[in-house]
Amino acid sequence: MAYAAEAQIVVVAMVAAMLLSAPYAANADITCEQVNPVFGACVKNMRAGVPLSTGCCNGLKSLASSLTTIADNRATCSCFKTFVAKDNGVKLGRVLGLPRMCGISGRSTLSVILPSC
């Protein structure tokens, strides 16, 4: 029971943050149409902990290298939150660990922004 209430609070907080960050995402070069397929390629891993696919890691590395502005970071964060909020089967801990599991440096923008979303 407590887990369900906690999950609802997390979803509400993510939606509120998404709404607050929406004006900043408008000037980004990165769109959810670019971000969502990257996370989509990793969905099997997020749900079940199966080995990462090459497509998942290559997509994350490409996304990480394309985040060059604060607006890009905010847009990616907003897309990430929306993606996770839509899919109840996603384990947040696994999602946050994806950059590390794909060998993306801890100093990478993607490694930094996902946990702070």
PDB file of C-alpha atoms in Angstrom:
ATOM      1  CA  MET A   1       0.000   0.000   0.000  1.00  0.00           C
ATOM      2  CA  ALA A   2       2.723   2.477   0.941  1.00  0.00           C
ATOM      3  CA  TYR A   3       4.529   1.733  -2.309  1.00  0.00           C
ATOM      4  CA  ALA A   4       1.461   2.696  -4.380  1.00  0.00           C
ATOM      5  CA  ALA A   5       1.072   5.976  -2.511  1.00  0.00           C
ATOM      6  CA  GLU A   6       4.771   6.682  -2.904  1.00  0.00           C
ATOM      7  CA  ALA A   7       4.568   5.953  -6.631  1.00  0.00           C
ATOM      8  CA  GLN A   8       1.626   8.331  -7.003  1.00  0.00           C
ATOM      9  CA  ILE A   9       3.559  11.089  -5.251  1.00  0.00           C
ATOM     10  CA  VAL A  10       6.518  10.542  -7.578  1.00  0.00           C
ATOM     11  CA  VAL A  11       4.292  10.722 -10.652  1.00  0.00           C
ATOM     12  CA  VAL A  12       2.586  13.915  -9.421  1.00  0.00           C
ATOM     13  CA  ALA A  13       5.977  15.500  -8.700  1.00  0.00           C
ATOM     14  CA  MET A  14       7.271  14.537 -12.144  1.00  0.00           C
ATOM     15  CA  VAL A  15       4.222  15.978 -13.885  1.00  0.00           C
ATOM     16  CA  ALA A  16       4.514  19.215 -11.895  1.00  0.00           C
ATOM     17  CA  ALA A  17       8.193  19.516 -12.771  1.00  0.00           C
ATOM     18  CA  MET A  18       7.412  18.808 -16.404  1.00  0.00           C
ATOM     19  CA  LEU A  19       4.816  21.568 -16.488  1.00  0.00           C
ATOM     20  CA  LEU A  20       7.205  24.011 -14.854  1.00  0.00           C
ATOM     21  CA  SER A  21      10.022  23.186 -17.261  1.00  0.00           C
ATOM     22  CA  ALA A  22       7.883  23.261 -20.427  1.00  0.00           C
ATOM     23  CA  PRO A  23       8.648  26.908 -21.316  1.00  0.00           C
ATOM     24  CA  TYR A  24      12.379  26.190 -21.176  1.00  0.00           C
ATOM     25  CA  ALA A  25      12.089  23.145 -23.423  1.00  0.00           C
ATOM     26  CA  ALA A  26      10.570  25.237 -26.199  1.00  0.00           C
ATOM     27  CA  ASN A  27      14.005  26.581 -27.261  1.00  0.00           C
ATOM     28  CA  ALA A  28      15.740  23.216 -27.250  1.00  0.00           C
ATOM     29  CA  ASP A  29      17.163  21.513 -30.311  1.00  0.00           C
ATOM     30  CA  ILE A  30      16.293  18.120 -28.774  1.00  0.00           C
ATOM     31  CA  THR A  31      12.700  16.902 -29.005  1.00  0.00           C
ATOM     32  CA  CYS A  32      10.799  14.059 -27.377  1.00  0.00           C
ATOM     33  CA  GLU A  33      10.537  12.505 -30.831  1.00  0.00           C
ATOM     34  CA  GLN A  34      14.328  12.089 -30.642  1.00  0.00           C
ATOM     35  CA  VAL A  35      14.544  11.139 -26.965  1.00  0.00           C
ATOM     36  CA  ASN A  36      11.661   8.664 -26.612  1.00  0.00           C
ATOM     37  CA  PRO A  37      12.986   6.099 -29.121  1.00  0.00           C
ATOM     38  CA  VAL A  38      16.290   6.057 -27.234  1.00  0.00           C
ATOM     39  CA  PHE A  39      14.555   5.156 -23.980  1.00  0.00           C
ATOM     40  CA  GLY A  40      12.193   2.880 -25.900  1.00  0.00           C
ATOM     41  CA  ALA A  41      15.166   0.835 -27.100  1.00  0.00           C
ATOM     42  CA  CYS A  42      16.061   0.275 -23.441  1.00  0.00           C
ATOM     43  CA  VAL A  43      12.555  -0.659 -22.250  1.00  0.00           C
ATOM     44  CA  LYS A  44      13.271  -4.397 -21.964  1.00  0.00           C
ATOM     45  CA  ASN A  45      16.186  -3.658 -19.678  1.00  0.00           C
ATOM     46  CA  MET A  46      14.196  -1.167 -17.634  1.00  0.00           C
ATOM     47  CA  ARG A  47      11.395  -3.657 -17.013  1.00  0.00           C
ATOM     48  CA  ALA A  48      13.201  -6.911 -16.497  1.00  0.00           C
ATOM     49  CA  GLY A  49      16.904  -6.292 -16.101  1.00  0.00           C
ATOM     50  CA  VAL A  50      17.777  -8.144 -19.302  1.00  0.00           C
ATOM     51  CA  PRO A  51      21.147  -7.443 -20.949  1.00  0.00           C
ATOM     52  CA  LEU A  52      21.394  -4.094 -22.688  1.00  0.00           C
ATOM     53  CA  SER A  53      20.999  -4.085 -26.434  1.00  0.00           C
ATOM     54  CA  THR A  54      23.540  -2.408 -28.694  1.00  0.00           C
ATOM     55  CA  GLY A  55      20.742  -0.118 -29.925  1.00  0.00           C
ATOM     56  CA  CYS A  56      20.024   1.012 -26.375  1.00  0.00           C
ATOM     57  CA  CYS A  57      23.629   1.946 -25.568  1.00  0.00           C
ATOM     58  CA  ASN A  58      24.367   3.457 -28.969  1.00  0.00           C
ATOM     59  CA  GLY A  59      21.224   5.577 -28.674  1.00  0.00           C
ATOM     60  CA  LEU A  60      22.145   6.759 -25.176  1.00  0.00           C
ATOM     61  CA  LYS A  61      25.690   7.620 -26.264  1.00  0.00           C
ATOM     62  CA  SER A  62      24.401   9.550 -29.266  1.00  0.00           C
ATOM     63  CA  LEU A  63      21.867  11.388 -27.112  1.00  0.00           C
ATOM     64  CA  ALA A  64      24.527  12.223 -24.517  1.00  0.00           C
ATOM     65  CA  SER A  65      26.807  13.712 -27.160  1.00  0.00           C
ATOM     66  CA  SER A  66      23.998  15.851 -28.600  1.00  0.00           C
ATOM     67  CA  LEU A  67      23.136  17.579 -25.304  1.00  0.00           C
ATOM     68  CA  THR A  68      24.986  20.843 -25.764  1.00  0.00           C
ATOM     69  CA  THR A  69      22.745  23.456 -24.138  1.00  0.00           C
ATOM     70  CA  ILE A  70      20.789  23.904 -20.932  1.00  0.00           C
ATOM     71  CA  ALA A  71      17.614  23.930 -23.033  1.00  0.00           C
ATOM     72  CA  ASP A  72      18.586  20.529 -24.493  1.00  0.00           C
ATOM     73  CA  ASN A  73      19.164  19.166 -20.988  1.00  0.00           C
ATOM     74  CA  ARG A  74      15.802  20.463 -19.769  1.00  0.00           C
ATOM     75  CA  ALA A  75      13.986  19.114 -22.817  1.00  0.00           C
ATOM     76  CA  THR A  76      15.612  15.695 -22.365  1.00  0.00           C
ATOM     77  CA  CYS A  77      14.712  15.711 -18.687  1.00  0.00           C
ATOM     78  CA  SER A  78      11.113  16.640 -19.498  1.00  0.00           C
ATOM     79  CA  CYS A  79      10.863  13.871 -22.108  1.00  0.00           C
ATOM     80  CA  PHE A  80      12.443  11.389 -19.704  1.00  0.00           C
ATOM     81  CA  LYS A  81       9.937  12.200 -16.976  1.00  0.00           C
ATOM     82  CA  THR A  82       7.017  11.895 -19.382  1.00  0.00           C
ATOM     83  CA  PHE A  83       8.345   8.585 -20.697  1.00  0.00           C
ATOM     84  CA  VAL A  84       8.769   7.114 -17.202  1.00  0.00           C
ATOM     85  CA  ALA A  85       5.382   8.438 -16.025  1.00  0.00           C
ATOM     86  CA  LYS A  86       3.588   6.718 -18.927  1.00  0.00           C
ATOM     87  CA  ASP A  87       5.135   3.304 -18.322  1.00  0.00           C
ATOM     88  CA  ASN A  88       4.291   1.873 -14.893  1.00  0.00           C
ATOM     89  CA  GLY A  89       6.528  -1.129 -15.483  1.00  0.00           C
ATOM     90  CA  VAL A  90       9.710   0.936 -15.600  1.00  0.00           C
ATOM     91  CA  LYS A  91      12.015   0.585 -12.618  1.00  0.00           C
ATOM     92  CA  LEU A  92      13.455   4.037 -11.965  1.00  0.00           C
ATOM     93  CA  GLY A  93      16.664   2.686 -10.437  1.00  0.00           C
ATOM     94  CA  ARG A  94      17.422   0.759 -13.609  1.00  0.00           C
ATOM     95  CA  VAL A  95      16.714   3.804 -15.779  1.00  0.00           C
ATOM     96  CA  LEU A  96      19.059   5.984 -13.755  1.00  0.00           C
ATOM     97  CA  GLY A  97      21.777   3.347 -14.077  1.00  0.00           C
ATOM     98  CA  LEU A  98      21.557   3.062 -17.865  1.00  0.00           C
ATOM     99  CA  PRO A  99      24.283   5.627 -18.688  1.00  0.00           C
ATOM    100  CA  ARG A 100      26.728   3.880 -16.353  1.00  0.00           C
ATOM    101  CA  MET A 101      25.784   0.423 -17.691  1.00  0.00           C
ATOM    102  CA  CYS A 102      26.427   1.681 -21.239  1.00  0.00           C
ATOM    103  CA  GLY A 103      29.857   3.040 -20.319  1.00  0.00           C
ATOM    104  CA  ILE A 104      28.831   6.687 -20.463  1.00  0.00           C
ATOM    105  CA  SER A 105      31.130   8.727 -18.223  1.00  0.00           C
ATOM    106  CA  GLY A 106      29.876   9.957 -14.857  1.00  0.00           C
ATOM    107  CA  ARG A 107      30.765  13.467 -16.030  1.00  0.00           C
ATOM    108  CA  SER A 108      28.543  13.133 -19.090  1.00  0.00           C
ATOM    109  CA  THR A 109      25.601  15.499 -19.195  1.00  0.00           C
ATOM    110  CA  LEU A 110      23.202  12.559 -19.534  1.00  0.00           C
ATOM    111  CA  SER A 111      24.643  10.874 -16.450  1.00  0.00           C
ATOM    112  CA  VAL A 112      24.191  14.097 -14.507  1.00  0.00           C
ATOM    113  CA  ILE A 113      20.740  15.217 -15.665  1.00  0.00           C
ATOM    114  CA  LEU A 114      18.806  11.945 -15.345  1.00  0.00           C
ATOM    115  CA  PRO A 115      19.224  11.616 -11.568  1.00  0.00           C
ATOM    116  CA  SER A 116      18.399  15.310 -11.121  1.00  0.00           C
ATOM    117  CA  CYS A 117      15.218  15.170 -13.182  1.00  0.00           C
TER     118      CYS A 117
END
